[in-house]
Coordinates of C-alpha atoms and ligand atoms in Angstrom, one line a residue:
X1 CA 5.0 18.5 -11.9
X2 CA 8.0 18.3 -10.0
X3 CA 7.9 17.1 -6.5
X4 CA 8.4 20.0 -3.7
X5 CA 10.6 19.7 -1.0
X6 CA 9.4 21.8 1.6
X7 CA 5.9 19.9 1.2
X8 CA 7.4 16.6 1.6
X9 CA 9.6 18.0 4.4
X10 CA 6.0 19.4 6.1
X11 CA 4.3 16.0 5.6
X12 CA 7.0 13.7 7.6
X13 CA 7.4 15.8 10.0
X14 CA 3.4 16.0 10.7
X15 CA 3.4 11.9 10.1
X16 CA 6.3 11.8 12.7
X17 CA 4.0 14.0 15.0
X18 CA 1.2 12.2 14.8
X19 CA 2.8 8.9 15.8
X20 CA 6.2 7.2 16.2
X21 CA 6.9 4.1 13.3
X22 CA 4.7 5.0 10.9
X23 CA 5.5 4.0 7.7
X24 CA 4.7 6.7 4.5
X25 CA 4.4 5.0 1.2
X26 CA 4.9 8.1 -1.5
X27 CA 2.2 7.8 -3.7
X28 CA 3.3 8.2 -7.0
X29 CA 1.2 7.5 -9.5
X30 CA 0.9 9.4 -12.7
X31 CA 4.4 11.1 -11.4
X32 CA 7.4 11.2 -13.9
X33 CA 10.6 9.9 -12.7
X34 CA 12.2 12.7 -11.9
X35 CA 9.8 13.7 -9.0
X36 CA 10.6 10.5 -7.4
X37 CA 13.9 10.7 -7.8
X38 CA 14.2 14.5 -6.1
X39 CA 12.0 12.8 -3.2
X40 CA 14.5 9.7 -3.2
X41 CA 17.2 12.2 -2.3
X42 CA 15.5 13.4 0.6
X43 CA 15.9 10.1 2.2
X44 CA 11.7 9.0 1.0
X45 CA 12.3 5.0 0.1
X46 CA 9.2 3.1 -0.4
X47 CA 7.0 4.4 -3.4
X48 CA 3.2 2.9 -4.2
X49 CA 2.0 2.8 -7.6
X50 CA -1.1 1.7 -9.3
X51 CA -0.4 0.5 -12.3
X52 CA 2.1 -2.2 -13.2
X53 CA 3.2 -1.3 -16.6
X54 CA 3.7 2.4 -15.1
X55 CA 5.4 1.2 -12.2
X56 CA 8.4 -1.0 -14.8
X57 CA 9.0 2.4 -16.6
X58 CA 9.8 4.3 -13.4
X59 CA 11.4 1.3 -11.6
X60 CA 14.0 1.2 -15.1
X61 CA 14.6 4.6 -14.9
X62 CA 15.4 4.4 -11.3
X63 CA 17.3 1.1 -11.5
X64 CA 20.1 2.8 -9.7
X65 CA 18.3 3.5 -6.6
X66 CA 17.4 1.4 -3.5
X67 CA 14.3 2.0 -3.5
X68 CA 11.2 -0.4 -2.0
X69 CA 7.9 -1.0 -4.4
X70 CA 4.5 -1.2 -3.4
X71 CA 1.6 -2.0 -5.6
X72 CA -1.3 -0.3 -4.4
X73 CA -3.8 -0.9 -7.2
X74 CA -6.2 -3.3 -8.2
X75 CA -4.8 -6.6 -9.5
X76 CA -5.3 -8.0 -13.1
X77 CA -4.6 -12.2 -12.2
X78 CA -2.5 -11.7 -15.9
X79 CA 0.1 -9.2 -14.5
X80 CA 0.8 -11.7 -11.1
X81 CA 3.9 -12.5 -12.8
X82 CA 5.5 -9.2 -13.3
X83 CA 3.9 -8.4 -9.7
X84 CA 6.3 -11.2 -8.2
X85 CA 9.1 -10.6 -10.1
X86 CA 9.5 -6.7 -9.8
X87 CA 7.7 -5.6 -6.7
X88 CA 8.8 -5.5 -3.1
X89 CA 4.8 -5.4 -1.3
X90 CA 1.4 -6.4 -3.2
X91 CA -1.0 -3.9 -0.7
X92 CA -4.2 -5.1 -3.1
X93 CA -4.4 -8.8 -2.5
X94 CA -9.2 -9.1 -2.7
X95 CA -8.8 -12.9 -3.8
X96 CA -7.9 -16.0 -3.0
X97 CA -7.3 -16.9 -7.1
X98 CA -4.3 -14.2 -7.1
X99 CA -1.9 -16.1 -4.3
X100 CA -0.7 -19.3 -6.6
X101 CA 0.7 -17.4 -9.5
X102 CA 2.2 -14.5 -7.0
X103 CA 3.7 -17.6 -5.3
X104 CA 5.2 -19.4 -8.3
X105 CA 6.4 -16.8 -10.1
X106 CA 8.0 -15.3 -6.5
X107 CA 12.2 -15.8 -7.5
X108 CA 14.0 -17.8 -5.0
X109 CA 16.5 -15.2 -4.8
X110 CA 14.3 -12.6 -3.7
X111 CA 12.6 -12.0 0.0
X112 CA 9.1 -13.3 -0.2
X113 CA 6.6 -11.1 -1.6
X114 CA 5.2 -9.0 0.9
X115 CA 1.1 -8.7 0.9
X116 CA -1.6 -7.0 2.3
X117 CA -5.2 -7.8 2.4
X118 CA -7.3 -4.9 0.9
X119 CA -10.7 -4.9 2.9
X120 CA -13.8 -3.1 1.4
X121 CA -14.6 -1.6 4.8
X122 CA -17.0 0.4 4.0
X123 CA -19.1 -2.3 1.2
X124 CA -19.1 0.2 -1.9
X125 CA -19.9 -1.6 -4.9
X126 CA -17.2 0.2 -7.1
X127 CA -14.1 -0.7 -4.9
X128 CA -12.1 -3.4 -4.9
X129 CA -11.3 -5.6 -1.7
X130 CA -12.8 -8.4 -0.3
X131 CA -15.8 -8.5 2.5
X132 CA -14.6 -8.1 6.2
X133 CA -15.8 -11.5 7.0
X134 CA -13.6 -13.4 4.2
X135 CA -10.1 -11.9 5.9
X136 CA -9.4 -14.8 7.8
X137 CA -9.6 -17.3 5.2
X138 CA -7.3 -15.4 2.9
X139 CA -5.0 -15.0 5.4
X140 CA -4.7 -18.9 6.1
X141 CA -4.3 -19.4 1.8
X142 CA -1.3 -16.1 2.0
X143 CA 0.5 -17.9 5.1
X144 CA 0.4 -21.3 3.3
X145 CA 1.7 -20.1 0.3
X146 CA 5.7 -20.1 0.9
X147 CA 6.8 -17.3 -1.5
X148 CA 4.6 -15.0 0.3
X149 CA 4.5 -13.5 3.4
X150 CA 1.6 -12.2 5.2
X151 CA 1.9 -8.2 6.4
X152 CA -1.9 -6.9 7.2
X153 CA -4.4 -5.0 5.6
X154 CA -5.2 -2.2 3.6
X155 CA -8.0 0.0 2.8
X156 CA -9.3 2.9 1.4
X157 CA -12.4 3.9 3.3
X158 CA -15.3 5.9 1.7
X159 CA -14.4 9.5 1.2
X160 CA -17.4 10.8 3.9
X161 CA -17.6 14.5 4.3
X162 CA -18.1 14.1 7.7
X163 CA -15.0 12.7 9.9
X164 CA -16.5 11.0 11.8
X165 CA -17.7 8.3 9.1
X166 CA -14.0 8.1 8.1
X167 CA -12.9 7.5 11.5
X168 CA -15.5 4.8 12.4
X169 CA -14.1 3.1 9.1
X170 CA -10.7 3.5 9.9
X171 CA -11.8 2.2 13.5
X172 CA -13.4 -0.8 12.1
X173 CA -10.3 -1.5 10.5
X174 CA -8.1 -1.5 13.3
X175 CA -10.4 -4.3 15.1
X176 CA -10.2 -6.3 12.5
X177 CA -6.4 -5.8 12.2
X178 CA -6.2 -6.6 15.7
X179 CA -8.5 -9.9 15.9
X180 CA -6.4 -11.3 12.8
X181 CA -2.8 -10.3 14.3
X182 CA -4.6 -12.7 17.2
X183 CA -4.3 -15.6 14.4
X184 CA -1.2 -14.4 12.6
X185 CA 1.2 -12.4 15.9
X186 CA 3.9 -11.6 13.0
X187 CA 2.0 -9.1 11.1
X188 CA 2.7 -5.6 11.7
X189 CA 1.0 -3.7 8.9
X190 CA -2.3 -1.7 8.8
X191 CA -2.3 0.6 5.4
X192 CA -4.9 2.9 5.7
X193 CA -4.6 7.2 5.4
X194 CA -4.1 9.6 2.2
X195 CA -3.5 13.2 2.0
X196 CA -7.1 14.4 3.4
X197 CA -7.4 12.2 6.2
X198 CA -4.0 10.5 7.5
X199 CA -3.9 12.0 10.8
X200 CA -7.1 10.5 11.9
X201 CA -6.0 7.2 10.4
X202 CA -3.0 7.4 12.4
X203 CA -5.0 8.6 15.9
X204 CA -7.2 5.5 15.1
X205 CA -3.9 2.9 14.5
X206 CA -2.5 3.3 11.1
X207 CA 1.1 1.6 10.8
X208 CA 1.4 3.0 7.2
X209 CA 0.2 6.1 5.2
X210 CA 0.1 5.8 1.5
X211 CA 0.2 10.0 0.5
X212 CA 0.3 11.4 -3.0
X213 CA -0.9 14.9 -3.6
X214 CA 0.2 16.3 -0.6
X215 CA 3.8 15.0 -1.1
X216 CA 3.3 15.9 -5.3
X217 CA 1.1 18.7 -5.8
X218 CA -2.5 17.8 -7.1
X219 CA -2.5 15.2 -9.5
X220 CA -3.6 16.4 -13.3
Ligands
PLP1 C1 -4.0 7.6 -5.2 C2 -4.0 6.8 -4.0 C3 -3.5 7.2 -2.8 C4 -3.0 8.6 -2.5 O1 -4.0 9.6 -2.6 P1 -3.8 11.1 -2.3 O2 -5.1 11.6 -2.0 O3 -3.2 11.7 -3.5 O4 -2.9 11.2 -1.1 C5 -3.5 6.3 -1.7 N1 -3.9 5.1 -1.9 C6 -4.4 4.6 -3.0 C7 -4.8 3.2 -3.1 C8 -4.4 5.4 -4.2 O5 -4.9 4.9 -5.3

């Protein structure tokens, strides 16, 4: 369980390949402490995690760290509070209903919250995100909120066998990045690419990777 070097090592240096300024979000759910902590010493800053109560334990344990906290998973409106108080980015936002409590719990002291706009891109049923054609209106309610700051997007296409399904998804993503950075010019963010496929979300425009197992190991 403990998180190996050498892979993380291999996986930068491919993600710094691939493409200049790409952001890699460790993935580190279901990880104890201690693995983040040894990739934390290799310079590895901003951790995703999908679970909120998960997230606390490993973000007390690491309290002594600077590190940066993303919450990747799906939102429960009942954790929006501990959401704004302890994490850096929200990359799940699916729903207009989530942005006032994120907002009015946000502290005054902190940055605002940083969010993403998960898109079902690829219409599964058992996903969470909302429809491509209800981006635009959740952007306007994130950038009228003042506690919150509109990033981009995020998705987690459908795993295809076949490539080229994934990269038509991850293609269909960038469009849509690009026609809503046309309406919003400050966001910089399109979070899409894990372990099996981040290269090809990269070639088709990914500013962020979110990798777990092949920074980890396989997960248990
Ligand atoms: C688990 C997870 C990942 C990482 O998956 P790997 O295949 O382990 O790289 C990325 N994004 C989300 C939303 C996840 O839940």
């Amino acid at each position: 369980m403990n998180a190996l070097p050498e892979s993380h090592a291999a996986v930068r240096q491919s993600v710094l390949a691939a493409a200049r300024d790409v952001r890699l979000l460790a993935v580190s759910k279901t990880r104890p402490a201690t693995a983040l902590r040894a990739l934390a010493a290799q310079g590895q800053r901003a951790f995703g995690e999908n679970y909120v109560q998960e997230a606390l334990a490993k973000q007390r344990a690491l309290v002594d760290l600077d590190l940066e906290w993303h919450l990747i998973g799906p939102l429960q409106s009942n954790k929006c509070r501990e959401v704004a108080l302890h994490f850096d980015w929200l990359e799940s936002l699916d729903r207009e209903k989530l942005i006032a409590p994120l907002d009015r719990h946000r502290p005054a002291d902190r940055a605002p919250l940083n969010v993403l706009i998960q898109v079902n891109i690829d219409d599964e049923d058992s996903k969470s995100g909302c429809a491509p054609e209800d981006v635009s209106a959740l952007a306007a309610a994130v950038t009228a909120a003042p506690r919150l700051q509109l990033r981009g997007l995020m998705a987690i296409p459908a795993p295809h066998a076949d490539p080229s399904q994934r990269r038509a998804a991850f293609r269909r993503m960038r469009a849509l990045f690009d026609a809503l950075r046309a309406e919003h010019p400050d966001i910089d963010t399109l979070s899409m690419g894990m372990s099996d496929d981040f290269e090809l979300a990269i070639a088709e425009g990914a500013t962020e990777v979110r990798i777990g197992s092949a920074l980890f190991g396989p997960r248990e």
